[in-house]
PDB file of C-alpha atoms and ligand atoms in Angstrom:
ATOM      1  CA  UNK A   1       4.729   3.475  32.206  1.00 90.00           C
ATOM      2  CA  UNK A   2       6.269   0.138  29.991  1.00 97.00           C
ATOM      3  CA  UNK A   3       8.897  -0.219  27.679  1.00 97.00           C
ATOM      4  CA  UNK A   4       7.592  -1.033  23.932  1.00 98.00           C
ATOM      5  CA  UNK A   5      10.062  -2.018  21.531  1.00 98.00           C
ATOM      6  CA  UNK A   6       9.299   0.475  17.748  1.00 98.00           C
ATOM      7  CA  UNK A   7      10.127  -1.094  14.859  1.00 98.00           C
ATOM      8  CA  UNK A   8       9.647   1.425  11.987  1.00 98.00           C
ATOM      9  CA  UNK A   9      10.186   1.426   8.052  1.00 98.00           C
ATOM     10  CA  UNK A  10      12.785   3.427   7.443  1.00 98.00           C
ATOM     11  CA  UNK A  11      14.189   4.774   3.631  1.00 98.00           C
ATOM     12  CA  UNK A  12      16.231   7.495   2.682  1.00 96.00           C
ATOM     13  CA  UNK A  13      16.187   8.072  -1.169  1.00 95.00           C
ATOM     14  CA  UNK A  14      19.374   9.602  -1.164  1.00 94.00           C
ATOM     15  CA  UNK A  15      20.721   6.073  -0.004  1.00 92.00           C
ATOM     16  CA  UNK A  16      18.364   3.889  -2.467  1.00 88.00           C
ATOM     17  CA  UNK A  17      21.398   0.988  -2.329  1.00 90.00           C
ATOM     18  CA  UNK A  18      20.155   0.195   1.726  1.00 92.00           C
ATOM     19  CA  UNK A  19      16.838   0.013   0.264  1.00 96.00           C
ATOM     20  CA  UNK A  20      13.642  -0.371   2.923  1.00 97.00           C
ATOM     21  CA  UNK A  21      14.484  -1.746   6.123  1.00 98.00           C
ATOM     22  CA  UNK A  22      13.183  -1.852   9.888  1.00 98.00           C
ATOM     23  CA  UNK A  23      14.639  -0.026  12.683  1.00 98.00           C
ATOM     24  CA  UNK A  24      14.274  -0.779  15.722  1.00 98.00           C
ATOM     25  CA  UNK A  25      13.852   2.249  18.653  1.00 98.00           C
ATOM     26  CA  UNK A  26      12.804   1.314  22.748  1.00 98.00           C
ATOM     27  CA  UNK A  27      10.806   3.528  24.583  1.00 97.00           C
ATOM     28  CA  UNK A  28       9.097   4.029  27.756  1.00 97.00           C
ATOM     29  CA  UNK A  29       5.818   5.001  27.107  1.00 98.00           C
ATOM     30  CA  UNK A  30       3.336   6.663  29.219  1.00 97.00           C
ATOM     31  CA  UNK A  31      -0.458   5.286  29.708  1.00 96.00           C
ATOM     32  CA  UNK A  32      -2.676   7.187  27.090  1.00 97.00           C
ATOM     33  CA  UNK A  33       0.144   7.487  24.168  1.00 98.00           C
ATOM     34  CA  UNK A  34      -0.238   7.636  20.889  1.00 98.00           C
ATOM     35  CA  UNK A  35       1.781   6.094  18.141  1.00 98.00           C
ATOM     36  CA  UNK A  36       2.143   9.431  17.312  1.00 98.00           C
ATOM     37  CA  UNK A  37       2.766  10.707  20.687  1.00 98.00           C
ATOM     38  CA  UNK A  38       5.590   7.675  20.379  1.00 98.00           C
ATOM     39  CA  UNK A  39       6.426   9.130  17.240  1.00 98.00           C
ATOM     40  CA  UNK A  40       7.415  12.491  17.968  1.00 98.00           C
ATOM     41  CA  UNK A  41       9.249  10.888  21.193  1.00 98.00           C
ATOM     42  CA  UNK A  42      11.176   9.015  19.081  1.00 98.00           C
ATOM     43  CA  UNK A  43      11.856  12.162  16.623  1.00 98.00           C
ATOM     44  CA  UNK A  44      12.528  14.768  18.719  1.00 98.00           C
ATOM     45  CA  UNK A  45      14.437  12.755  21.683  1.00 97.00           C
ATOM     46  CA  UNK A  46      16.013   9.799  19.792  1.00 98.00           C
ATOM     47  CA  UNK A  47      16.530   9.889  16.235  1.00 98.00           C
ATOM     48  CA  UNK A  48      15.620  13.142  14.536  1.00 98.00           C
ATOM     49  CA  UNK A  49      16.261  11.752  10.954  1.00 97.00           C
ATOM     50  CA  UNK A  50      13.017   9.672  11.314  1.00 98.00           C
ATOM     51  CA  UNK A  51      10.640  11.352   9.163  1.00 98.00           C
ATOM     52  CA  UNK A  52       6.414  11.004   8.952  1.00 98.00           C
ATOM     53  CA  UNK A  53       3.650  13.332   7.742  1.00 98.00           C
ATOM     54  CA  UNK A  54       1.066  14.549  10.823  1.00 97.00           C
ATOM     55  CA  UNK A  55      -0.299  17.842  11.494  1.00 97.00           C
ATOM     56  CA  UNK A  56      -4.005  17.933  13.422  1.00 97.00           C
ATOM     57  CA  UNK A  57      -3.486  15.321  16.406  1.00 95.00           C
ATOM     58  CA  UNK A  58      -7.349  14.861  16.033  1.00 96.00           C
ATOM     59  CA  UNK A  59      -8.006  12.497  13.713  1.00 97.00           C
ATOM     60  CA  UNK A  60      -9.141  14.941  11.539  1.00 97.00           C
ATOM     61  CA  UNK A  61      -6.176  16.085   8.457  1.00 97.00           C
ATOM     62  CA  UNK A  62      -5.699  12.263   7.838  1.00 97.00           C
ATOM     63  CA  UNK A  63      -2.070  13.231   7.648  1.00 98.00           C
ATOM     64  CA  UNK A  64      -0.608  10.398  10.185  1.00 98.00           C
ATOM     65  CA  UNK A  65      -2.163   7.217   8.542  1.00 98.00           C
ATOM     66  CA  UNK A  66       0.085   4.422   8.240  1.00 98.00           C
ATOM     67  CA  UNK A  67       0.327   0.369   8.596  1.00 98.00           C
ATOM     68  CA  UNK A  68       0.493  -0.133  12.405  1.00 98.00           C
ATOM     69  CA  UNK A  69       0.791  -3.901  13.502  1.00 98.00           C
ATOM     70  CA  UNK A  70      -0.230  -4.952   9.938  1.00 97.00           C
ATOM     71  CA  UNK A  71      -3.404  -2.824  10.265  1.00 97.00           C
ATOM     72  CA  UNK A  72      -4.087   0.578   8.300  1.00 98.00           C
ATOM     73  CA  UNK A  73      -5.481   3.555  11.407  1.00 98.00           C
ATOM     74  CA  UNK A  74      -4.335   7.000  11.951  1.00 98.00           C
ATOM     75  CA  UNK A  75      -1.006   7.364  13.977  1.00 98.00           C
ATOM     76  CA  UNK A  76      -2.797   9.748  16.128  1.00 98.00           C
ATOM     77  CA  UNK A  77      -5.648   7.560  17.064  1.00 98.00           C
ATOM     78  CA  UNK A  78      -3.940   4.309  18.194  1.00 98.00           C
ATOM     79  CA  UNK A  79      -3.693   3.581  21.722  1.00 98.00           C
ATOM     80  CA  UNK A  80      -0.658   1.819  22.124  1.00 98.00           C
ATOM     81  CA  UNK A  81      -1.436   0.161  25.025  1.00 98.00           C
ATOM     82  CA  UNK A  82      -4.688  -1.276  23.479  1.00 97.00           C
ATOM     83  CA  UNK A  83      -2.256  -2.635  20.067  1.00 97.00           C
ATOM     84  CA  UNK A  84      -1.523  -5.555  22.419  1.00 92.00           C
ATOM     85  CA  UNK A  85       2.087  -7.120  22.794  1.00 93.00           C
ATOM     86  CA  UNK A  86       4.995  -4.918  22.978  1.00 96.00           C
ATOM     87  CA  UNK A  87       6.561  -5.016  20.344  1.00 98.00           C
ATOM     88  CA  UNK A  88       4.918  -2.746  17.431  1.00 98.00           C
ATOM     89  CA  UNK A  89       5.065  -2.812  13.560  1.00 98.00           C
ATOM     90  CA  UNK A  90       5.239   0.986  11.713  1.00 98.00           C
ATOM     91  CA  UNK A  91       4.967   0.915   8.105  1.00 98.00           C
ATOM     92  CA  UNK A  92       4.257   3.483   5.108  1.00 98.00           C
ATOM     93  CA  UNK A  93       0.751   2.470   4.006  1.00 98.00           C
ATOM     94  CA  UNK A  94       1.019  -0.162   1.030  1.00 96.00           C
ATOM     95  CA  UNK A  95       0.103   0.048  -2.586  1.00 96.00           C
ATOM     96  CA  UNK A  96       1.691   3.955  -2.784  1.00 97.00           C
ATOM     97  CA  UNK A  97       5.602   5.236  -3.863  1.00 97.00           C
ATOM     98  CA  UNK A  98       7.333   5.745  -1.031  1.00 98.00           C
ATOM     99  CA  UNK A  99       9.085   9.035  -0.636  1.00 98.00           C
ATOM    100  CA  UNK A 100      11.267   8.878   2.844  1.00 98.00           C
ATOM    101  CA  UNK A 101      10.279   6.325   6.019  1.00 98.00           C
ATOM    102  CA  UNK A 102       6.491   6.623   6.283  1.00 98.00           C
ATOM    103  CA  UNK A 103       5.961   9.383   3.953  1.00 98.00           C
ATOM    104  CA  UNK A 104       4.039   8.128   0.892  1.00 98.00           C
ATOM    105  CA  UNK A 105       3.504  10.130  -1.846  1.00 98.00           C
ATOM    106  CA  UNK A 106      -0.689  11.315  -2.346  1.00 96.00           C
ATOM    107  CA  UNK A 107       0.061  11.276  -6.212  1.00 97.00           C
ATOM    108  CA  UNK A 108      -2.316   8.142  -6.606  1.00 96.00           C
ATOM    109  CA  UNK A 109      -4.671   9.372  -4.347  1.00 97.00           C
ATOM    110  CA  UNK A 110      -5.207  13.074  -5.946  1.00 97.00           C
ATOM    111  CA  UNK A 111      -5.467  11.509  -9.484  1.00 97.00           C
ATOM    112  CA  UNK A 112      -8.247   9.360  -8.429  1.00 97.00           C
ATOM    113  CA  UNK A 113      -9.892  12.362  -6.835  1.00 97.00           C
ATOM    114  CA  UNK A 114      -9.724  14.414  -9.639  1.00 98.00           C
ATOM    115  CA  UNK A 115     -10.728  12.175 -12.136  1.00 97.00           C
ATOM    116  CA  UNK A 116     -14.278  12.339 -10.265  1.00 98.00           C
ATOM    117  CA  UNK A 117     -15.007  15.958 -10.346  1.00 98.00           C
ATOM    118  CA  UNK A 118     -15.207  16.174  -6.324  1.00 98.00           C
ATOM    119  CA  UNK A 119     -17.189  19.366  -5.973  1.00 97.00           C
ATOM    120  CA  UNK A 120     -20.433  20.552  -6.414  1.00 97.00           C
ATOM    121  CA  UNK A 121     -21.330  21.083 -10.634  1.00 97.00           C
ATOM    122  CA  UNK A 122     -24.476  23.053 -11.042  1.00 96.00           C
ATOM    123  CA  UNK A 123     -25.923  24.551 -14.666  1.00 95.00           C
ATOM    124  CA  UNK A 124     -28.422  27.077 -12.775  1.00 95.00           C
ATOM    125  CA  UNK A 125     -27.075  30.459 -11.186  1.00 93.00           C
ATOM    126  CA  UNK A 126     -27.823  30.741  -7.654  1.00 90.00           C
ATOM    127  CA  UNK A 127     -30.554  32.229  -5.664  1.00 91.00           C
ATOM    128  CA  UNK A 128     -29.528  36.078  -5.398  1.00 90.00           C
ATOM    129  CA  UNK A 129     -29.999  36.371  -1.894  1.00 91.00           C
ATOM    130  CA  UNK A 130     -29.255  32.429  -0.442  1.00 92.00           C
ATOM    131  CA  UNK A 131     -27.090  29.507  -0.498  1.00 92.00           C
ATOM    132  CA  UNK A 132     -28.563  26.689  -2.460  1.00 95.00           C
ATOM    133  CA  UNK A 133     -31.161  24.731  -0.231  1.00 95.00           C
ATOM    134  CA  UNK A 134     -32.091  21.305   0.364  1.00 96.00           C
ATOM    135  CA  UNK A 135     -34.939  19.646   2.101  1.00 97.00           C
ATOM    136  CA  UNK A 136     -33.373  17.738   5.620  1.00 98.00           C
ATOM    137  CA  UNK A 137     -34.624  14.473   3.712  1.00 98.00           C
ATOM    138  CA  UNK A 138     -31.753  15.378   1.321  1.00 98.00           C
ATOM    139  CA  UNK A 139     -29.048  16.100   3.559  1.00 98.00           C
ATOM    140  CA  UNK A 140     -29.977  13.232   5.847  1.00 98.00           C
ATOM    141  CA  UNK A 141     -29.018  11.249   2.303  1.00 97.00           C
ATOM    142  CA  UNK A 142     -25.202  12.757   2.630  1.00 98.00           C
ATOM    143  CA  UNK A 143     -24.896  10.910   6.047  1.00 98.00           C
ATOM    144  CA  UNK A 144     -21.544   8.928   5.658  1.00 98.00           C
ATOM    145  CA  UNK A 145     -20.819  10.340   2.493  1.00 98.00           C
ATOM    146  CA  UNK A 146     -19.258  13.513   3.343  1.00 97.00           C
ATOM    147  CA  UNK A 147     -16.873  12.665   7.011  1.00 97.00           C
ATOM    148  CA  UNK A 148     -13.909  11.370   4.877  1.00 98.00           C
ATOM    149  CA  UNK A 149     -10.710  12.762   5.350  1.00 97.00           C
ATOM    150  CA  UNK A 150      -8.473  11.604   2.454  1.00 97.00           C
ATOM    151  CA  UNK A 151      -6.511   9.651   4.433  1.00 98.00           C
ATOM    152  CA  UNK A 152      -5.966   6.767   1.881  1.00 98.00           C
ATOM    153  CA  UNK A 153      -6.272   3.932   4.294  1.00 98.00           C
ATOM    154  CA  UNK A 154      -8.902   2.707   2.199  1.00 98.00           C
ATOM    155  CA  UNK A 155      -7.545   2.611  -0.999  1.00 98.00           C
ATOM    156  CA  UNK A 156      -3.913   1.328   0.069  1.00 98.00           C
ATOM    157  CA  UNK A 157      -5.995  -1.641   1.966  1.00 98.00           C
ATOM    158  CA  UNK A 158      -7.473  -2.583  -1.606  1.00 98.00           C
ATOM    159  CA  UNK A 159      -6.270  -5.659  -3.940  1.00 98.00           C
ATOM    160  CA  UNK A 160      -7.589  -4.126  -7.185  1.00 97.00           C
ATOM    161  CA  UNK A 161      -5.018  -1.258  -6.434  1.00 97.00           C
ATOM    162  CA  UNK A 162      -2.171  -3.348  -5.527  1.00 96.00           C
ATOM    163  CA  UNK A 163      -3.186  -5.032  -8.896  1.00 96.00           C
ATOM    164  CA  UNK A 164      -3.557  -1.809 -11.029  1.00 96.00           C
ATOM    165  CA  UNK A 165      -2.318   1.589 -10.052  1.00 93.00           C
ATOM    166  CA  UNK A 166      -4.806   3.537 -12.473  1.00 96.00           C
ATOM    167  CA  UNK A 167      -7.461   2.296 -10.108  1.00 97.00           C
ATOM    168  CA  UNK A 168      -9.668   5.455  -9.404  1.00 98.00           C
ATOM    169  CA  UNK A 169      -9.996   3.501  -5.702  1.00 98.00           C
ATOM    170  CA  UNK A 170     -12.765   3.461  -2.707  1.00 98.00           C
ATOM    171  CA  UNK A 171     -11.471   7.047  -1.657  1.00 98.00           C
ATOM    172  CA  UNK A 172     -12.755   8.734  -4.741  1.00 98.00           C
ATOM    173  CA  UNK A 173     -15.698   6.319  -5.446  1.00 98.00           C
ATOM    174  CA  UNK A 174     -16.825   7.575  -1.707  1.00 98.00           C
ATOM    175  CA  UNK A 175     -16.382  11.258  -2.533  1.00 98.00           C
ATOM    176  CA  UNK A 176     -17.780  10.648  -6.286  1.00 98.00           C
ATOM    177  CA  UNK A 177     -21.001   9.566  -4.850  1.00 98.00           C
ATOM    178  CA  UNK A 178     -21.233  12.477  -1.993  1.00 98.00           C
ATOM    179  CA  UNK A 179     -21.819  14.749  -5.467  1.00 98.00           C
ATOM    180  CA  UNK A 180     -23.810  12.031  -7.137  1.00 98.00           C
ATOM    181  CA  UNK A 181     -26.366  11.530  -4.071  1.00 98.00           C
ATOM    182  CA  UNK A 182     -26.725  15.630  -3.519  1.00 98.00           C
ATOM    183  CA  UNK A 183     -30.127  17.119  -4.259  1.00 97.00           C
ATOM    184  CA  UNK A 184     -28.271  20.107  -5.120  1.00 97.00           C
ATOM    185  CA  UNK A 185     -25.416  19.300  -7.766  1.00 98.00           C
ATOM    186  CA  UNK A 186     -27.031  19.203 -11.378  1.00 97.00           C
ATOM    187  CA  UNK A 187     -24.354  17.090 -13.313  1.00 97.00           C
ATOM    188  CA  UNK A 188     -24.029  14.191 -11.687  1.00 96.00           C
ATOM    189  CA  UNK A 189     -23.356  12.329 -15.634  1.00 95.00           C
ATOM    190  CA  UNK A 190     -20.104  14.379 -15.147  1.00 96.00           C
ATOM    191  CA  UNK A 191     -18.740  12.541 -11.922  1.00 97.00           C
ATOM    192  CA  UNK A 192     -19.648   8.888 -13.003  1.00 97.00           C
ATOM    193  CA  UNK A 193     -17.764   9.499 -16.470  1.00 94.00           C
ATOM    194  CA  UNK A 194     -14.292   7.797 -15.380  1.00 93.00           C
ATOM    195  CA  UNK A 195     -15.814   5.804 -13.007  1.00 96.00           C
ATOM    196  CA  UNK A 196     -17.459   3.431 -16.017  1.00 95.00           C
ATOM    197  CA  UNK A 197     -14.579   2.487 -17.504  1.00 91.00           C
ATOM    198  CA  UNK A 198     -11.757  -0.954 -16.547  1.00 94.00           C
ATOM    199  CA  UNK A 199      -9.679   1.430 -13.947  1.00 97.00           C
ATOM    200  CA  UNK A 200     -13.643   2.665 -12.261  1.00 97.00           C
ATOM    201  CA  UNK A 201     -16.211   0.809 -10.133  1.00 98.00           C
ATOM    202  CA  UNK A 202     -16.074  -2.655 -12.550  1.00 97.00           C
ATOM    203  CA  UNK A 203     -12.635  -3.432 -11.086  1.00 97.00           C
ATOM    204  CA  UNK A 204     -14.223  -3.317  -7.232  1.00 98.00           C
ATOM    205  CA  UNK A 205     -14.685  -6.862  -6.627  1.00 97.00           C
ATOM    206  CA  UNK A 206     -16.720  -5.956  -3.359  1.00 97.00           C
ATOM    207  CA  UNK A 207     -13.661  -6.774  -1.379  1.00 97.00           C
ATOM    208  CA  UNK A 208     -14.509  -5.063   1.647  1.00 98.00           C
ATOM    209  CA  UNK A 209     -10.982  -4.035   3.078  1.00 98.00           C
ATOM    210  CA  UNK A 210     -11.731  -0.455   2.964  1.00 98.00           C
ATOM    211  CA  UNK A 211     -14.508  -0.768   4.860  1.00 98.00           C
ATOM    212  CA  UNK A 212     -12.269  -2.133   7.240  1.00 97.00           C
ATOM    213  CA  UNK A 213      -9.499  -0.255   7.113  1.00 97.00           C
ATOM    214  CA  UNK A 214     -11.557   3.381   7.046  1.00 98.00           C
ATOM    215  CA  UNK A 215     -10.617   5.114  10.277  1.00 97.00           C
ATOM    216  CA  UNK A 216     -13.979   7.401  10.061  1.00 97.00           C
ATOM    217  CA  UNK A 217     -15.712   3.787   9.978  1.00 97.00           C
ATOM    218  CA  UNK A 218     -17.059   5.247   6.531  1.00 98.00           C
ATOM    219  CA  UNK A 219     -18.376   2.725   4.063  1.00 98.00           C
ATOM    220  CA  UNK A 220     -17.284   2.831   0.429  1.00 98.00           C
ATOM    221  CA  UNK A 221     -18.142  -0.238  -1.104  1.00 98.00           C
ATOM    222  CA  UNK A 222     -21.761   0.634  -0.656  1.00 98.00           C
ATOM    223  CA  UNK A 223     -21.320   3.494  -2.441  1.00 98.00           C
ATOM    224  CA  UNK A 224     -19.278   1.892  -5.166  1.00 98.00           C
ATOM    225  CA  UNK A 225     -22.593  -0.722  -5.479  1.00 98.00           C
ATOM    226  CA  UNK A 226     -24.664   2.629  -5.460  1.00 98.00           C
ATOM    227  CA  UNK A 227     -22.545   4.171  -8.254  1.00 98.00           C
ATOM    228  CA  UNK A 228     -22.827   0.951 -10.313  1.00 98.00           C
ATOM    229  CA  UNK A 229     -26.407   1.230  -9.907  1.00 97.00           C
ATOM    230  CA  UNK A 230     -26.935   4.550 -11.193  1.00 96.00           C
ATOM    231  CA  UNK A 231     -24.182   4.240 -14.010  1.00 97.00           C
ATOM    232  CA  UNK A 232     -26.894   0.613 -15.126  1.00 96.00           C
ATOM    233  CA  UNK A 233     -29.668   3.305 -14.898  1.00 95.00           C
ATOM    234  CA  UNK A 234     -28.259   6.291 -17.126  1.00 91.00           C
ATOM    235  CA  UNK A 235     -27.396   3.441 -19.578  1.00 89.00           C
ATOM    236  CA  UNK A 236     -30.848   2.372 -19.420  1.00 91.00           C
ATOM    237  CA  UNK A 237     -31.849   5.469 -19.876  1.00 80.00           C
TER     238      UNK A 237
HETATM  239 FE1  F3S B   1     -11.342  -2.699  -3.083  1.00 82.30          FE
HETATM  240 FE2  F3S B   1     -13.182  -2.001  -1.371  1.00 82.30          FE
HETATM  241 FE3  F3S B   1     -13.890  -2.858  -3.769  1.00 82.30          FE
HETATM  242  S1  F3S B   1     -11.363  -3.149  -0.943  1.00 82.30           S
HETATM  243  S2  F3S B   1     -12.284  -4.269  -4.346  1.00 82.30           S
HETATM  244  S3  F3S B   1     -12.757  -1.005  -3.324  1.00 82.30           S
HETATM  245  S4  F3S B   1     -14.944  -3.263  -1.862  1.00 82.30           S
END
């Protein structure tokens, strides 16, 4: 057990005139903790006016990221013992509206998504008595393409979208490809339409902070340089 010193964004729109400002909380924290374990300490012992989004624990929903110590992760996956000093840094994740404390608003983040058609399109019905197959070959191909959890780590790490909030961003570029690369999906014209345009892949300037900031240790900017690829080849016909 050792005391860390919290210091977390905090914002209440009903009081815009304070504006954004750190608060500081002190807690004793067991071995093993969580910022989110230290989160819900701090909510439900401390201050219950501090509000964040979480819901799995496991790394899985995406609902806890946020800017720990400078650094985009999942609340519920940080060690706070392995952050190092002891003083540590909460933050809303950059780049999106801020609705209260560490609650952003996924606005950004679904409009991306949606302007890549993220499901399956197919023209053909489907076998009467099966799913539609593929060959393991295939689905070995969808390896790091389908694990991401919509966090948004990656795309609130990226300079193109601090630069220009109609950026589709390396979330939906990742997901846009997972349909492009399937043996199975029999449009894939119709998710690389938005992507070929000044707000699609041609703003990526192969930055690589979402590869860096992905908690799944997923890697979009390869499939943004895949997308490009295959948008050069449709044009080529
Ligand atoms: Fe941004 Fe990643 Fe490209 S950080 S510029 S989407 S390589």
């Amino acid at each position: 057990m050792a005391k860390f010193k919290f210091r977390i964004n905090r914002f209440d729109p009903d009081r815009k005139d304070r504006g954004h400002y750190m608060q500081e909380y002190e807690l004793e924290v067991p071995k093993g903790y969580t910022v989110l374990d230290c989160l819900n300490d701090i909510k439900w012992k401390i201050d219950g006016t501090l509000t964040y989004r979480r819901s799995c624990r496991s790394g899985i929903c995406g609902s806890c990221a946020m800017t720990i110590n400078g650094v985009n992760n999942l609340a519920c996956e940080s060690q706070v013992y392995a952050l190092g000093g002891d003083t540590i840094n909460v933050e809303p994740l950059r780049g999106y509206p801020v609705i209260k404390d560490l609650v952003i608003s996924l606005d950004p983040l679904v409009k991306g998504l949606l302007a890549v058609k993220p499901f399956m399109i197919t023209r053909t019905p489907p076998p009467s008595d099966q799913e539609r197959l593929q060959s393991p070959e295939d689905r070995d191909k969808l390896e790091g393409l389908y694990e991401c959890i919509l966090c948004g780590s990656c795309t609130s790490s990226c300079p193109s979208f601090w630069a220009d909030k109609e950026y589709i961003g390396p979330h939906a570029f990742l997901k846009a490809y997972r349909f492009v690369a399937d043996s199975r999906d029999e449009s894939p014209r119709e998710h690389l339409a938005a992507l070929d345009d000044k707000h699609g892949v041609w703003r990526c300037h192969t930055i690589f902070n979402c590869v860096e900031a992905c908690p799944k240790s997923l890697n979009p900017t390869k499939a943004i340089s895949e997308l490009k690829k295959e948008i050069v080849r449709q044009k080529l016909g």
